Tab-separated table of C-alpha atoms and ligand atoms in Angstrom:
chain	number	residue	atom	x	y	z
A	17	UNK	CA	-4.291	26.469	-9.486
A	18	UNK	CA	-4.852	22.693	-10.981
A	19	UNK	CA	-3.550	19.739	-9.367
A	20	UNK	CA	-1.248	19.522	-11.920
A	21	UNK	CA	0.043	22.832	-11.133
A	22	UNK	CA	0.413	21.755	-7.983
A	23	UNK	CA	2.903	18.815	-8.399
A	24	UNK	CA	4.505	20.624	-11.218
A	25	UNK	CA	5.862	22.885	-7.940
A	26	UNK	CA	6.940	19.332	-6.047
A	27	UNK	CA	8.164	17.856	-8.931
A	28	UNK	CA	8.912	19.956	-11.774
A	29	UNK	CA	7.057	21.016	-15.168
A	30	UNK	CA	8.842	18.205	-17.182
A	31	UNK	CA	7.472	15.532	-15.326
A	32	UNK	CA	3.931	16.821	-15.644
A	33	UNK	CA	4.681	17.787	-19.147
A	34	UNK	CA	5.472	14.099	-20.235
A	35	UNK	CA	2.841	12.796	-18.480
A	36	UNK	CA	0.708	15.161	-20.530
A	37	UNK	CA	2.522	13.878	-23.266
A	38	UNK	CA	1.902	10.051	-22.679
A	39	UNK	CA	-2.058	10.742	-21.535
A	40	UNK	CA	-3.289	11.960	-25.089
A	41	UNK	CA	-1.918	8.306	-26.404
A	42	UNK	CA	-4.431	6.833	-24.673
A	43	UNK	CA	-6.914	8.714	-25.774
A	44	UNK	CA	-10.733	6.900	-26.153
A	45	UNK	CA	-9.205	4.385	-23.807
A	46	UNK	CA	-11.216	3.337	-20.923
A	47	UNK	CA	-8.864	1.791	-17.994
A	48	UNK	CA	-11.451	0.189	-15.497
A	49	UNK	CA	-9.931	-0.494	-12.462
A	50	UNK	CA	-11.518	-3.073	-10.091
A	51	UNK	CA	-10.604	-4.071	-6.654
A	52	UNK	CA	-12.475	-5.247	-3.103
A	53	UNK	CA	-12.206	-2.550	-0.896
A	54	UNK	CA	-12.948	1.424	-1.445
A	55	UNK	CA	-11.267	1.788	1.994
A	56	UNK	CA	-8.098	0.477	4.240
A	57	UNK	CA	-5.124	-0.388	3.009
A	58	UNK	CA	-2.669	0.570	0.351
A	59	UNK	CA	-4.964	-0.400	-3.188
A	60	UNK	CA	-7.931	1.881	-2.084
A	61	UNK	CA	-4.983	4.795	-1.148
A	62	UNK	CA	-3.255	4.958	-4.334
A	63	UNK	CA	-6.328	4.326	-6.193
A	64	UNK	CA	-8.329	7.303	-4.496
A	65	UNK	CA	-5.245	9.554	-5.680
A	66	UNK	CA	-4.764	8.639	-8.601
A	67	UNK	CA	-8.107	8.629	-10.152
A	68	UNK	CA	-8.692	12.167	-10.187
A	69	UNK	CA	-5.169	13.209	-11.587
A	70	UNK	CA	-5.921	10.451	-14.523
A	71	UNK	CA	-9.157	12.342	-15.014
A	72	UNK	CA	-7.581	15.832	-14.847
A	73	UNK	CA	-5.073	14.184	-17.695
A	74	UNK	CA	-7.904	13.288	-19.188
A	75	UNK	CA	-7.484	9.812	-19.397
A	76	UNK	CA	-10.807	7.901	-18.663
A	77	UNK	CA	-10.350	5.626	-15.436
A	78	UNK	CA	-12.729	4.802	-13.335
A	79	UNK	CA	-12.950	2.118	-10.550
A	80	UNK	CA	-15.316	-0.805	-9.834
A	81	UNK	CA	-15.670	-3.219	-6.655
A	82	UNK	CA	-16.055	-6.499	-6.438
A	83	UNK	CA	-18.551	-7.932	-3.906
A	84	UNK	CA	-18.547	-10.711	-1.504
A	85	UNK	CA	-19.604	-12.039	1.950
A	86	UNK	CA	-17.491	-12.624	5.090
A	87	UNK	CA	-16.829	-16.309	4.290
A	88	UNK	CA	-15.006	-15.222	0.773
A	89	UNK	CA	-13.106	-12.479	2.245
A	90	UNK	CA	-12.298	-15.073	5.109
A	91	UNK	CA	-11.036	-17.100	2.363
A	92	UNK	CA	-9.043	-13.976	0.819
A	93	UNK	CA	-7.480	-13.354	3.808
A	94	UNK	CA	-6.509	-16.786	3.807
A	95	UNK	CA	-5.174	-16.535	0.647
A	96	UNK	CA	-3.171	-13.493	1.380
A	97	UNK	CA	-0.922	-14.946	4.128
A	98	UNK	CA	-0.438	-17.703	2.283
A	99	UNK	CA	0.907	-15.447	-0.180
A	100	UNK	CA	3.249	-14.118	2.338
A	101	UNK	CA	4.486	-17.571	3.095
A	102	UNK	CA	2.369	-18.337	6.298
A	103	UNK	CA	1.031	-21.462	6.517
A	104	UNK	CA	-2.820	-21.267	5.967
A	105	UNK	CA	-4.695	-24.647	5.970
A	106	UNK	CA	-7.051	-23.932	2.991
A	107	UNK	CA	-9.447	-26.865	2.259
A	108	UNK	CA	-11.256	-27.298	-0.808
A	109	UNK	CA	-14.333	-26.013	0.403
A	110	UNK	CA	-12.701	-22.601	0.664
A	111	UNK	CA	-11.849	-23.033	-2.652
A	112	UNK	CA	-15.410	-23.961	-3.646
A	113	UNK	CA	-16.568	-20.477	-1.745
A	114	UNK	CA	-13.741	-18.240	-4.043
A	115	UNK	CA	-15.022	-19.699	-7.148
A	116	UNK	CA	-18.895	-19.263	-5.827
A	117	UNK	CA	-18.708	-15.364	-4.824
A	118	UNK	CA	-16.182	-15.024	-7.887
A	119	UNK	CA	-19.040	-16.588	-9.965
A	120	UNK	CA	-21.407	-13.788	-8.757
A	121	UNK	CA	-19.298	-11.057	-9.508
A	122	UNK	CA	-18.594	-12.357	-12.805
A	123	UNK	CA	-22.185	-12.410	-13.268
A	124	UNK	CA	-22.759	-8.977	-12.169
A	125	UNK	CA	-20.085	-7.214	-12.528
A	126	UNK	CA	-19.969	-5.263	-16.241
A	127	UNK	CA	-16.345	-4.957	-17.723
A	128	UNK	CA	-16.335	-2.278	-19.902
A	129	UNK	CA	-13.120	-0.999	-19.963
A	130	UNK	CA	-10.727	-1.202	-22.576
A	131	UNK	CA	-8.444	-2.089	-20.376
A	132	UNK	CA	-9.148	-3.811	-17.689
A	133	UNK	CA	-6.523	-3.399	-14.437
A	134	UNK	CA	-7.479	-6.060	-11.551
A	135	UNK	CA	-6.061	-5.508	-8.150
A	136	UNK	CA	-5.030	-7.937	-6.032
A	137	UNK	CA	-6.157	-11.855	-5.352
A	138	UNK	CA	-9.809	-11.392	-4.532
A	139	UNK	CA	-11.000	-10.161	-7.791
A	140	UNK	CA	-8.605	-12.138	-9.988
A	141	UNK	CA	-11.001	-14.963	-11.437
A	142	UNK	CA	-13.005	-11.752	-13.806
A	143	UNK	CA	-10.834	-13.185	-16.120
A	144	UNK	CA	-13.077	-15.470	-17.351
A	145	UNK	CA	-14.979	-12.629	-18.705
A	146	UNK	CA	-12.134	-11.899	-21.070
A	147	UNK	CA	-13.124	-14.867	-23.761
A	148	UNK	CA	-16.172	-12.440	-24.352
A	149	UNK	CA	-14.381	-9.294	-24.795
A	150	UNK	CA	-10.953	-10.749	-26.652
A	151	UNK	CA	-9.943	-6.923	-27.734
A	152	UNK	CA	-9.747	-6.018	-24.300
A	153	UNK	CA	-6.476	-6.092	-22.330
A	154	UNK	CA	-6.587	-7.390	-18.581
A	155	UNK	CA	-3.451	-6.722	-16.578
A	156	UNK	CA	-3.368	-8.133	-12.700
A	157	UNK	CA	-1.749	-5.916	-10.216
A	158	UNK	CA	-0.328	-8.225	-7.628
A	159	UNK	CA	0.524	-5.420	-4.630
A	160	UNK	CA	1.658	-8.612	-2.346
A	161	UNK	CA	5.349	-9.790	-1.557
A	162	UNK	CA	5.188	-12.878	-3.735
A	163	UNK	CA	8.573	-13.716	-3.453
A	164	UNK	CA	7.691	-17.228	-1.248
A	165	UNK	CA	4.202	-18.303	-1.743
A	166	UNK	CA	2.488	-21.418	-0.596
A	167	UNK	CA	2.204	-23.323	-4.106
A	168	UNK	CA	-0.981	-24.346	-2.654
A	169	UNK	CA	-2.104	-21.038	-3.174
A	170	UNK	CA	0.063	-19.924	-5.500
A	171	UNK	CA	-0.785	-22.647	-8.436
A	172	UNK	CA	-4.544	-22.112	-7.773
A	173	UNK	CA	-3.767	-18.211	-8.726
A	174	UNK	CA	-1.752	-19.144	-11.791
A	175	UNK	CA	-4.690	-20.724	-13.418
A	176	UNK	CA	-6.255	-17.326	-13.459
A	177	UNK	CA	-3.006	-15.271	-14.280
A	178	UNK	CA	-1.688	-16.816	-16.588
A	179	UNK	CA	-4.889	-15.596	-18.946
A	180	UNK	CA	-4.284	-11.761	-17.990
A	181	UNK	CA	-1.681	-9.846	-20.792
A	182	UNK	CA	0.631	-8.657	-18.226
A	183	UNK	CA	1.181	-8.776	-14.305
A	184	UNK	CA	2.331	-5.817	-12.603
A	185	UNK	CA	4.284	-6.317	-9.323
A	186	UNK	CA	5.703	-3.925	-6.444
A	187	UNK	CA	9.556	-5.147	-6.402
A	188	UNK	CA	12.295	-7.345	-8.655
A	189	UNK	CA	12.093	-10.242	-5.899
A	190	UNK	CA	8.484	-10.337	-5.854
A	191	UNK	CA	8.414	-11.183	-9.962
A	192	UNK	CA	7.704	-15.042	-10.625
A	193	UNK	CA	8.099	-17.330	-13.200
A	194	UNK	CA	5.161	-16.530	-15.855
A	195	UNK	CA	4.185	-16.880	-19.367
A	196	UNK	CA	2.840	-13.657	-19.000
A	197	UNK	CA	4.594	-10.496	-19.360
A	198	UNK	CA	5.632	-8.807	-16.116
A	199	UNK	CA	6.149	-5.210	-15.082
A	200	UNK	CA	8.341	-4.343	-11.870
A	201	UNK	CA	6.405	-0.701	-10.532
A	202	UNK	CA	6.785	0.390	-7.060
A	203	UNK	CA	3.554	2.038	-5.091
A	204	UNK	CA	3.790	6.063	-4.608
A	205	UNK	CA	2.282	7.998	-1.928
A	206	UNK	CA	0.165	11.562	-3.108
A	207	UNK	CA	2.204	14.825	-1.563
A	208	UNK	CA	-0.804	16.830	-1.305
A	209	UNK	CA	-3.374	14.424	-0.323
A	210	UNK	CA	-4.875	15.037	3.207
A	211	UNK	CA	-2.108	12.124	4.400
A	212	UNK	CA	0.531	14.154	3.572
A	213	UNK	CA	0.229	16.986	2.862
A	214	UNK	CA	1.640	20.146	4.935
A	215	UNK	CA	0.193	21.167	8.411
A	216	UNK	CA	-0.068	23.794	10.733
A	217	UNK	CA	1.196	23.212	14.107
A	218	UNK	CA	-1.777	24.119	15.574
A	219	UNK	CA	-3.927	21.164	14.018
A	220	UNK	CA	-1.128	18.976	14.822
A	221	UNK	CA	-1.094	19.613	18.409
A	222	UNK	CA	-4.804	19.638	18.182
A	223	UNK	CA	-4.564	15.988	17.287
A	224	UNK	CA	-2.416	14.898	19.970
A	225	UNK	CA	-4.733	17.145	22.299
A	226	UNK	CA	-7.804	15.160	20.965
A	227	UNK	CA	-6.180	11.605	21.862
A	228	UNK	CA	-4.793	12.483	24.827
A	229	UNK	CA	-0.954	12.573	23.982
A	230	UNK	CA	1.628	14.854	25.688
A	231	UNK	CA	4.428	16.618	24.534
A	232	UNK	CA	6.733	16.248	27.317
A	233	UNK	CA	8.925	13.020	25.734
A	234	UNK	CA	9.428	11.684	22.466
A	235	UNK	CA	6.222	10.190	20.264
A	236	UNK	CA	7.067	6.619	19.135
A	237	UNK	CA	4.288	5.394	16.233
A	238	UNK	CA	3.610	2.969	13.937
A	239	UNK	CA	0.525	3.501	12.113
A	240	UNK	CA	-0.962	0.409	10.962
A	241	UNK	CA	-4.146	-1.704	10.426
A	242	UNK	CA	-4.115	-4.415	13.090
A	243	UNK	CA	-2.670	-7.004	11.350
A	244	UNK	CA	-0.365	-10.039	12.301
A	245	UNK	CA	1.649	-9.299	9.374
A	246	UNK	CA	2.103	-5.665	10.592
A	247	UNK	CA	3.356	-7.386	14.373
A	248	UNK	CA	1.725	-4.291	16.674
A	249	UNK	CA	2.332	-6.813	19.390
A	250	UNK	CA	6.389	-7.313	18.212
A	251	UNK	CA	6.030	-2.905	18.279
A	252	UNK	CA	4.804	-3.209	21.919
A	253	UNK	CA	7.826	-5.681	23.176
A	254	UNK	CA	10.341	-3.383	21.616
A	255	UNK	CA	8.873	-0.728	23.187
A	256	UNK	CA	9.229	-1.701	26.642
A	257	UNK	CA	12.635	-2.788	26.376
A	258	UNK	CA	13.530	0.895	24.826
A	259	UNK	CA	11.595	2.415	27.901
A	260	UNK	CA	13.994	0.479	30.604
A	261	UNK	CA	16.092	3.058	29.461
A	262	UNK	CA	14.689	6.092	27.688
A	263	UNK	CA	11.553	8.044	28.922
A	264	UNK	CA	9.303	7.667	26.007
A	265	UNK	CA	5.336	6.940	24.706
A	266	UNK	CA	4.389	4.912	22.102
A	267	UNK	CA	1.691	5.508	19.408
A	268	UNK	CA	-0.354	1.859	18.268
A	269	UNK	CA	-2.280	4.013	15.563
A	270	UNK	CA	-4.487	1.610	13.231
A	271	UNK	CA	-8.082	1.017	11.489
A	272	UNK	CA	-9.456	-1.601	9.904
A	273	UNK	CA	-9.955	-2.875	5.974
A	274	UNK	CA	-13.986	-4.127	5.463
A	275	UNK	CA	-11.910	-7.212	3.559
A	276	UNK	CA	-10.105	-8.040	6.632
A	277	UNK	CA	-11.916	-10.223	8.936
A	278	UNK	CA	-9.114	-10.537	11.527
A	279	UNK	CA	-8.563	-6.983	12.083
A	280	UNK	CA	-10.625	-7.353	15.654
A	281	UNK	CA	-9.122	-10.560	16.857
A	282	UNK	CA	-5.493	-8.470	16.259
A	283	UNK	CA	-6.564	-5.233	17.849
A	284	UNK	CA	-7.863	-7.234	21.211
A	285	UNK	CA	-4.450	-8.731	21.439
A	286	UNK	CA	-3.036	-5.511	21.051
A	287	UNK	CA	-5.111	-4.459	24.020
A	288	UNK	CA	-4.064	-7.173	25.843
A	289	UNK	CA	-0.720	-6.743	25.430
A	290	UNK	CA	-0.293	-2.713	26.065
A	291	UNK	CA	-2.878	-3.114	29.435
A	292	UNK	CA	-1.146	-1.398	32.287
A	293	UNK	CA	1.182	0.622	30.435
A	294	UNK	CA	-0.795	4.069	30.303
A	295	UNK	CA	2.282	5.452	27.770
A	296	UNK	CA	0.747	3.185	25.303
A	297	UNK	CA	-1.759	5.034	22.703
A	298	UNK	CA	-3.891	2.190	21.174
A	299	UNK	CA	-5.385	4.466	18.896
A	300	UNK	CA	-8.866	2.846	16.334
A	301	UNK	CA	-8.656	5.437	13.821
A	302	UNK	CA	-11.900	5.785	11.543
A	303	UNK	CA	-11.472	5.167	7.930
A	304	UNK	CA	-11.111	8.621	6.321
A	305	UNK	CA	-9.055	10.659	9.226
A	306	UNK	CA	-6.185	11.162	6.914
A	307	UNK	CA	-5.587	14.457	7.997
A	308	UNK	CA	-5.196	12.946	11.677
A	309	UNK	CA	-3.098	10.205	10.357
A	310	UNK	CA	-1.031	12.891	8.954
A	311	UNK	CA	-0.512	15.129	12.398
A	312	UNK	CA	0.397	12.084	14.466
A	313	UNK	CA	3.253	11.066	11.713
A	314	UNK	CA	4.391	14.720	11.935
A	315	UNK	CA	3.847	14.691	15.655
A	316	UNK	CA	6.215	12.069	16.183
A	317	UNK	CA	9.663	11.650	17.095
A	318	UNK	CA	10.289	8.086	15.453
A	319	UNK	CA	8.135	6.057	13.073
A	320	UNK	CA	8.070	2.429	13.152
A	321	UNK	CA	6.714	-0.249	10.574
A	322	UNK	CA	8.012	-3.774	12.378
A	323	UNK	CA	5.874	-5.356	9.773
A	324	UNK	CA	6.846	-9.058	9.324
A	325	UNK	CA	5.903	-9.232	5.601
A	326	UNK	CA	4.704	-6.243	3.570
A	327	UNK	CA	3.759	-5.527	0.116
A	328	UNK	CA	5.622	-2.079	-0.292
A	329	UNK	CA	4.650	-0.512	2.891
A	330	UNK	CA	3.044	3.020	2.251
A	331	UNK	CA	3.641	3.828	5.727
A	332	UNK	CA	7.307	3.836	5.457
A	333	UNK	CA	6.970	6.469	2.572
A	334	UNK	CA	4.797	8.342	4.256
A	335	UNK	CA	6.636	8.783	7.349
A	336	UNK	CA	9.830	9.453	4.952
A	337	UNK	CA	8.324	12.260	3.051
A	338	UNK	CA	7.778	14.082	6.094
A	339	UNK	CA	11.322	13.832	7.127
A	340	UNK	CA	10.538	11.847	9.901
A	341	UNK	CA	13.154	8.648	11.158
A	342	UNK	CA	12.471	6.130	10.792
A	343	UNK	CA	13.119	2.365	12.498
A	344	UNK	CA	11.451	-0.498	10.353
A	345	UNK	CA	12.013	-4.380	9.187
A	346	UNK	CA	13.819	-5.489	5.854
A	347	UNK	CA	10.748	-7.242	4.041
A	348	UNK	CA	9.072	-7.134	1.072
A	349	UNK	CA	9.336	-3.378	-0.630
A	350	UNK	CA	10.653	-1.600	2.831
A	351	UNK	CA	14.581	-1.559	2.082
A	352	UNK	CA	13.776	0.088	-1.710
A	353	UNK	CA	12.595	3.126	0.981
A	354	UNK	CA	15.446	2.496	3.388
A	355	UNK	CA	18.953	2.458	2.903
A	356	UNK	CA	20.272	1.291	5.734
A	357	UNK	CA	21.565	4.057	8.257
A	358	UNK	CA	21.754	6.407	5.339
A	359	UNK	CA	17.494	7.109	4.980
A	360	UNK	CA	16.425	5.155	7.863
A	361	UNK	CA	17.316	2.012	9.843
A	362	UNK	CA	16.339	-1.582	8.860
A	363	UNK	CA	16.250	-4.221	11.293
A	364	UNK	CA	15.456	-8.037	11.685
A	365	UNK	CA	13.832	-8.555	15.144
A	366	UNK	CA	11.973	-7.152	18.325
A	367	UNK	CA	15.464	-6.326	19.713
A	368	UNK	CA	16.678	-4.805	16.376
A	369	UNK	CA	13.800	-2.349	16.727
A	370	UNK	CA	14.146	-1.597	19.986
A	371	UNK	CA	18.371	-1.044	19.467
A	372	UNK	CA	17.186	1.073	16.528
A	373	UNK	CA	14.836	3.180	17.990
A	374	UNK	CA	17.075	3.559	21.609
A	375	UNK	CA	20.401	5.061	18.611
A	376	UNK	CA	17.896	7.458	17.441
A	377	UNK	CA	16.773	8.555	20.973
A	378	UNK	CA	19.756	8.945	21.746
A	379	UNK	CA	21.283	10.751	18.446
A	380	UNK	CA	18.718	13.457	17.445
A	381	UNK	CA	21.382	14.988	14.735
A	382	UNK	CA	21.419	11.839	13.216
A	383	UNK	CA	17.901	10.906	13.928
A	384	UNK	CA	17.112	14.248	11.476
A	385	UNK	CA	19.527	13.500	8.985
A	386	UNK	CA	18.257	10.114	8.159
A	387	UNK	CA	14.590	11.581	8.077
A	388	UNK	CA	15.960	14.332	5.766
A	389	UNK	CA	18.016	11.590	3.284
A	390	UNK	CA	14.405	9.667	3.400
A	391	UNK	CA	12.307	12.643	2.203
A	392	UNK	CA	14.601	13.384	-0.507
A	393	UNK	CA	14.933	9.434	-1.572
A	394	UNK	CA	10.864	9.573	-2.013
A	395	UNK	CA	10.913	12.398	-3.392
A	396	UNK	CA	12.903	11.121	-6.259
A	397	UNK	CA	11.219	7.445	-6.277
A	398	UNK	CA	8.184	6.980	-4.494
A	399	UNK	CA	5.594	10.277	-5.358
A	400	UNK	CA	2.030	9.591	-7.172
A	401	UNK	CA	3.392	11.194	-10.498
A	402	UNK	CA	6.190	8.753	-10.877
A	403	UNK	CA	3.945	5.735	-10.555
A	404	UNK	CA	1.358	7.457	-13.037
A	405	UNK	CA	4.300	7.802	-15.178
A	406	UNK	CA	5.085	4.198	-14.980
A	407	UNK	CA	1.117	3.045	-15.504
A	408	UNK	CA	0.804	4.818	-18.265
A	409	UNK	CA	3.597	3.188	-19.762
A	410	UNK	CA	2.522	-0.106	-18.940
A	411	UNK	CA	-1.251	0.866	-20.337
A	412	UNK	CA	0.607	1.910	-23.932
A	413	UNK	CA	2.892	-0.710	-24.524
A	414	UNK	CA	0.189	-3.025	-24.451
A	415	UNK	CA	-1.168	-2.072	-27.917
A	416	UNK	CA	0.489	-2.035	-31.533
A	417	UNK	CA	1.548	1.199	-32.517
A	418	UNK	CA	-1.407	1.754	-34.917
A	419	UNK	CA	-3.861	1.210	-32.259
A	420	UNK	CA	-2.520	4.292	-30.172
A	421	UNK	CA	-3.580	7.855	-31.158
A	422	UNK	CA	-0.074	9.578	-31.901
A	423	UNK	CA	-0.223	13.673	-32.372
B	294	UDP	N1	-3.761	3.726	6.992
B	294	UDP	C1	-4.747	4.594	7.387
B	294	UDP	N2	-5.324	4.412	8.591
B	294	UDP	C2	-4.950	3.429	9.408
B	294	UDP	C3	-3.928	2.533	9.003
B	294	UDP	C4	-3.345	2.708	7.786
B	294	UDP	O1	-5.117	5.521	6.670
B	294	UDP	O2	-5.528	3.321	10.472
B	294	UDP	C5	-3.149	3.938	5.697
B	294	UDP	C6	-1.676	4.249	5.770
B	294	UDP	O3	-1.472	5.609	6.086
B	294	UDP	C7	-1.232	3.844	4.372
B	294	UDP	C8	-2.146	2.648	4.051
B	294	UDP	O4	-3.275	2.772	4.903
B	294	UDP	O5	-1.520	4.881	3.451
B	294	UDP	C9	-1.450	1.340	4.365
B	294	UDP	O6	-0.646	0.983	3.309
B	294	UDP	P1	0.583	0.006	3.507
B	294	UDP	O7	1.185	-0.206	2.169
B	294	UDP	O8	1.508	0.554	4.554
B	294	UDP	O9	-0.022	-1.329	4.090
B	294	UDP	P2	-1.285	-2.236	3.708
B	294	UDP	O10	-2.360	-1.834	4.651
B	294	UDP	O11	-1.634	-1.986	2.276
B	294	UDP	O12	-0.802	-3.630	3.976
């Protein structure tokens, strides 16, 4: 059976059947996608799944990376809290160092597509390449919660967006005020990838077997690159105050992005933090173990994301699509997954969580309806064809009619 097959049993044969439909427009097209990292993180997830289906639409997209050094992805990281609204001190030699490594990449780097679809901060100055190519169309992809920058960083990044012919961002509050045209399209997670996608029980307990996990009280995860942003720390405090009360073990499940140079300082803290407290899994998962990723969400009882900021927060989908409850903070893209106590609970602090997770404990009929209202919510919103759908739109309305093959 194709993959297309496949979904067409998820999601229905008119879904595939327009995006059939909307594919052979873009015929002779080449969409080149280009961002920094092949693994970790949300970009390199979607962009792994949805290559291949683009391909089996036969649409021609491929994917390039960027390069650079730790000091420029120092810088990026830099640039990505500041995004978030944390205060980054960011001097003008950091500056210097973005526009040096983007200056190599601009050298090296060959832009061939037709359209050209940049992801994310660190590759955003290939723009300049555009004066040589004016036929081509560059979108940026923004997949941060924009919705308070630092103008510091913020007005150094317009300079480069405001030459791209459209921006693409995760949620209506993350849009900005642009002279460029703007498309609101939320991430998707892939039903049958190896993240989640159906397993037996036997590999799942396998997994819990393999780290050392027990069965005999409930699993509390958040799965998670160690982040600030993602506040493993905040998931630890919660935690504990839940366990005063409720016999439970908690799941610190994380790897790490090559573009994120603070991933180790994070994961020590973590460590620091959970010592003593041998019901605390502090799991470094290797990039790649997406079916293990995949047993320990289905493995466990609640799913947290107590991130502090978040783009869209894959996670929370993730979790959601396999019915699981789930307990996680109102930022960025999370309450488009959440309804509050109807597909999940939102919350605002350490003691939110900790409320939240102690109801659901204590509530397992409600605990499993929420998870079941949270499948069905992604299934409707949040699944890879969906987002295809969307990208392909976005990819066709940026030519005239007569430059788009029409059968
Ligand atoms: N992820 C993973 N291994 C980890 C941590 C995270 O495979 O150790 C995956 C996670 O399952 C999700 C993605 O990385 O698919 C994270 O996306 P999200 O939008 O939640 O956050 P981001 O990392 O992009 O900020």
């Amino acid at each position: 059976m194709s993959k297309l097959e496949e979904y067409a049993l998820i999601v229905g044969q008119s879904v595939i059947d327009e995006l059939k439909l909307l594919a052979e427009r873009l015929e002779g097209k080449v969409i080149q996608n280009i961002n920094s990292t092949a693994v970790g993180g949300g970009v390199a997830e979607i962009l792994h799944r949805m290559l291949p289906l683009l391909k089996e639409l036969e649409v021609d997209a491929r994917w390039d990376l960027i390069k650079g050094g730790e000091t420029f992805f120092q810088v990026t990281k830099k640039f990505h809290n500041a995004l978030h609204g944390q205060s980054e001190k960011i001097t003008p030699k950091m500056f210097d160092a973005f526009m040096e490594t983007s200056q190599q990449n601009i050298d090296e780097i060959d832009t061939y597509g037709d359209i050209v679809f940049v992801h994310d901060p660190q590759p955003i100055a290939l723009i300049h390449k555009k004066k040589l190519e004016p036929e081509q169309k560059w979108i940026w992809r923004c997949h941060i919660d924009v919705s308070r920058p630092r103008p510091q960083v913020w007005n150094f990044l317009k300079k480069f967006i405001f030459d791209y012919d459209a921006c693409v961002f995760s949620a209506p509050a993350f849009s900005q005020k642009l002279p460029v045209r703007q498309f609101l399209i939320t991430p998707s997670i892939d039903p049958l990838s190896d993240k989640n996608k159906e397993l037996p029980q036997g590999y799942i307990e396998s997994v819990l077997e393999k780290y050392g996990i027990t069965r005999d009280k409930p699993i509390i995860t958040q799965i998670s690159r160690f982040d600030y942003l993602k506040d493993p720390v905040g998931v630890i405090e919660a935690f504990l105050k839940v366990r005063k009360y409720n016999d439970c073990q908690l799941v610190l499940a994380g790897g790490t992005a090559t573009d994120d140079p603070e991933a180790a300082q994070v994961l020590e803290e973590v460590r620091r933090a959970a010592d003593g407290h041998s019901d605390i899994y502090i799991l470094s998962i290797p990039p790649g173990s997406d079916l293990e990723i995949n047993a320990l969400q289905r493995a466990s009882t609640i799913i947290v994301q107590k991130s502090i900021k978040e783009g869209f927060g894959l996670t929370v989908s993730e979790a959601l699509w396999k019915a699981r409850p789930v307990v996680a903070s109102a930022v960025g893209g999370i309450p488009l997954q959440i309804t509050h106590k109807y597909s999940g609970l939102l919350c605002h602090s350490i003691e939110g969580v900790a409320f939240g997770i102690k109801q659901l404990l204590n509530s397992p009929e409600y605990a499993k309806k929420l998870g079941e209202n949270g499948r069905e919510h992604v299934k409707q919103n949040f699944l890879l064809t969906r987002h295809l759908r969307d990208y392909l739109l976005v990819f066709l309305s940026l030519y005239d009619s007569q430059e788009i093959v029409y059968l």
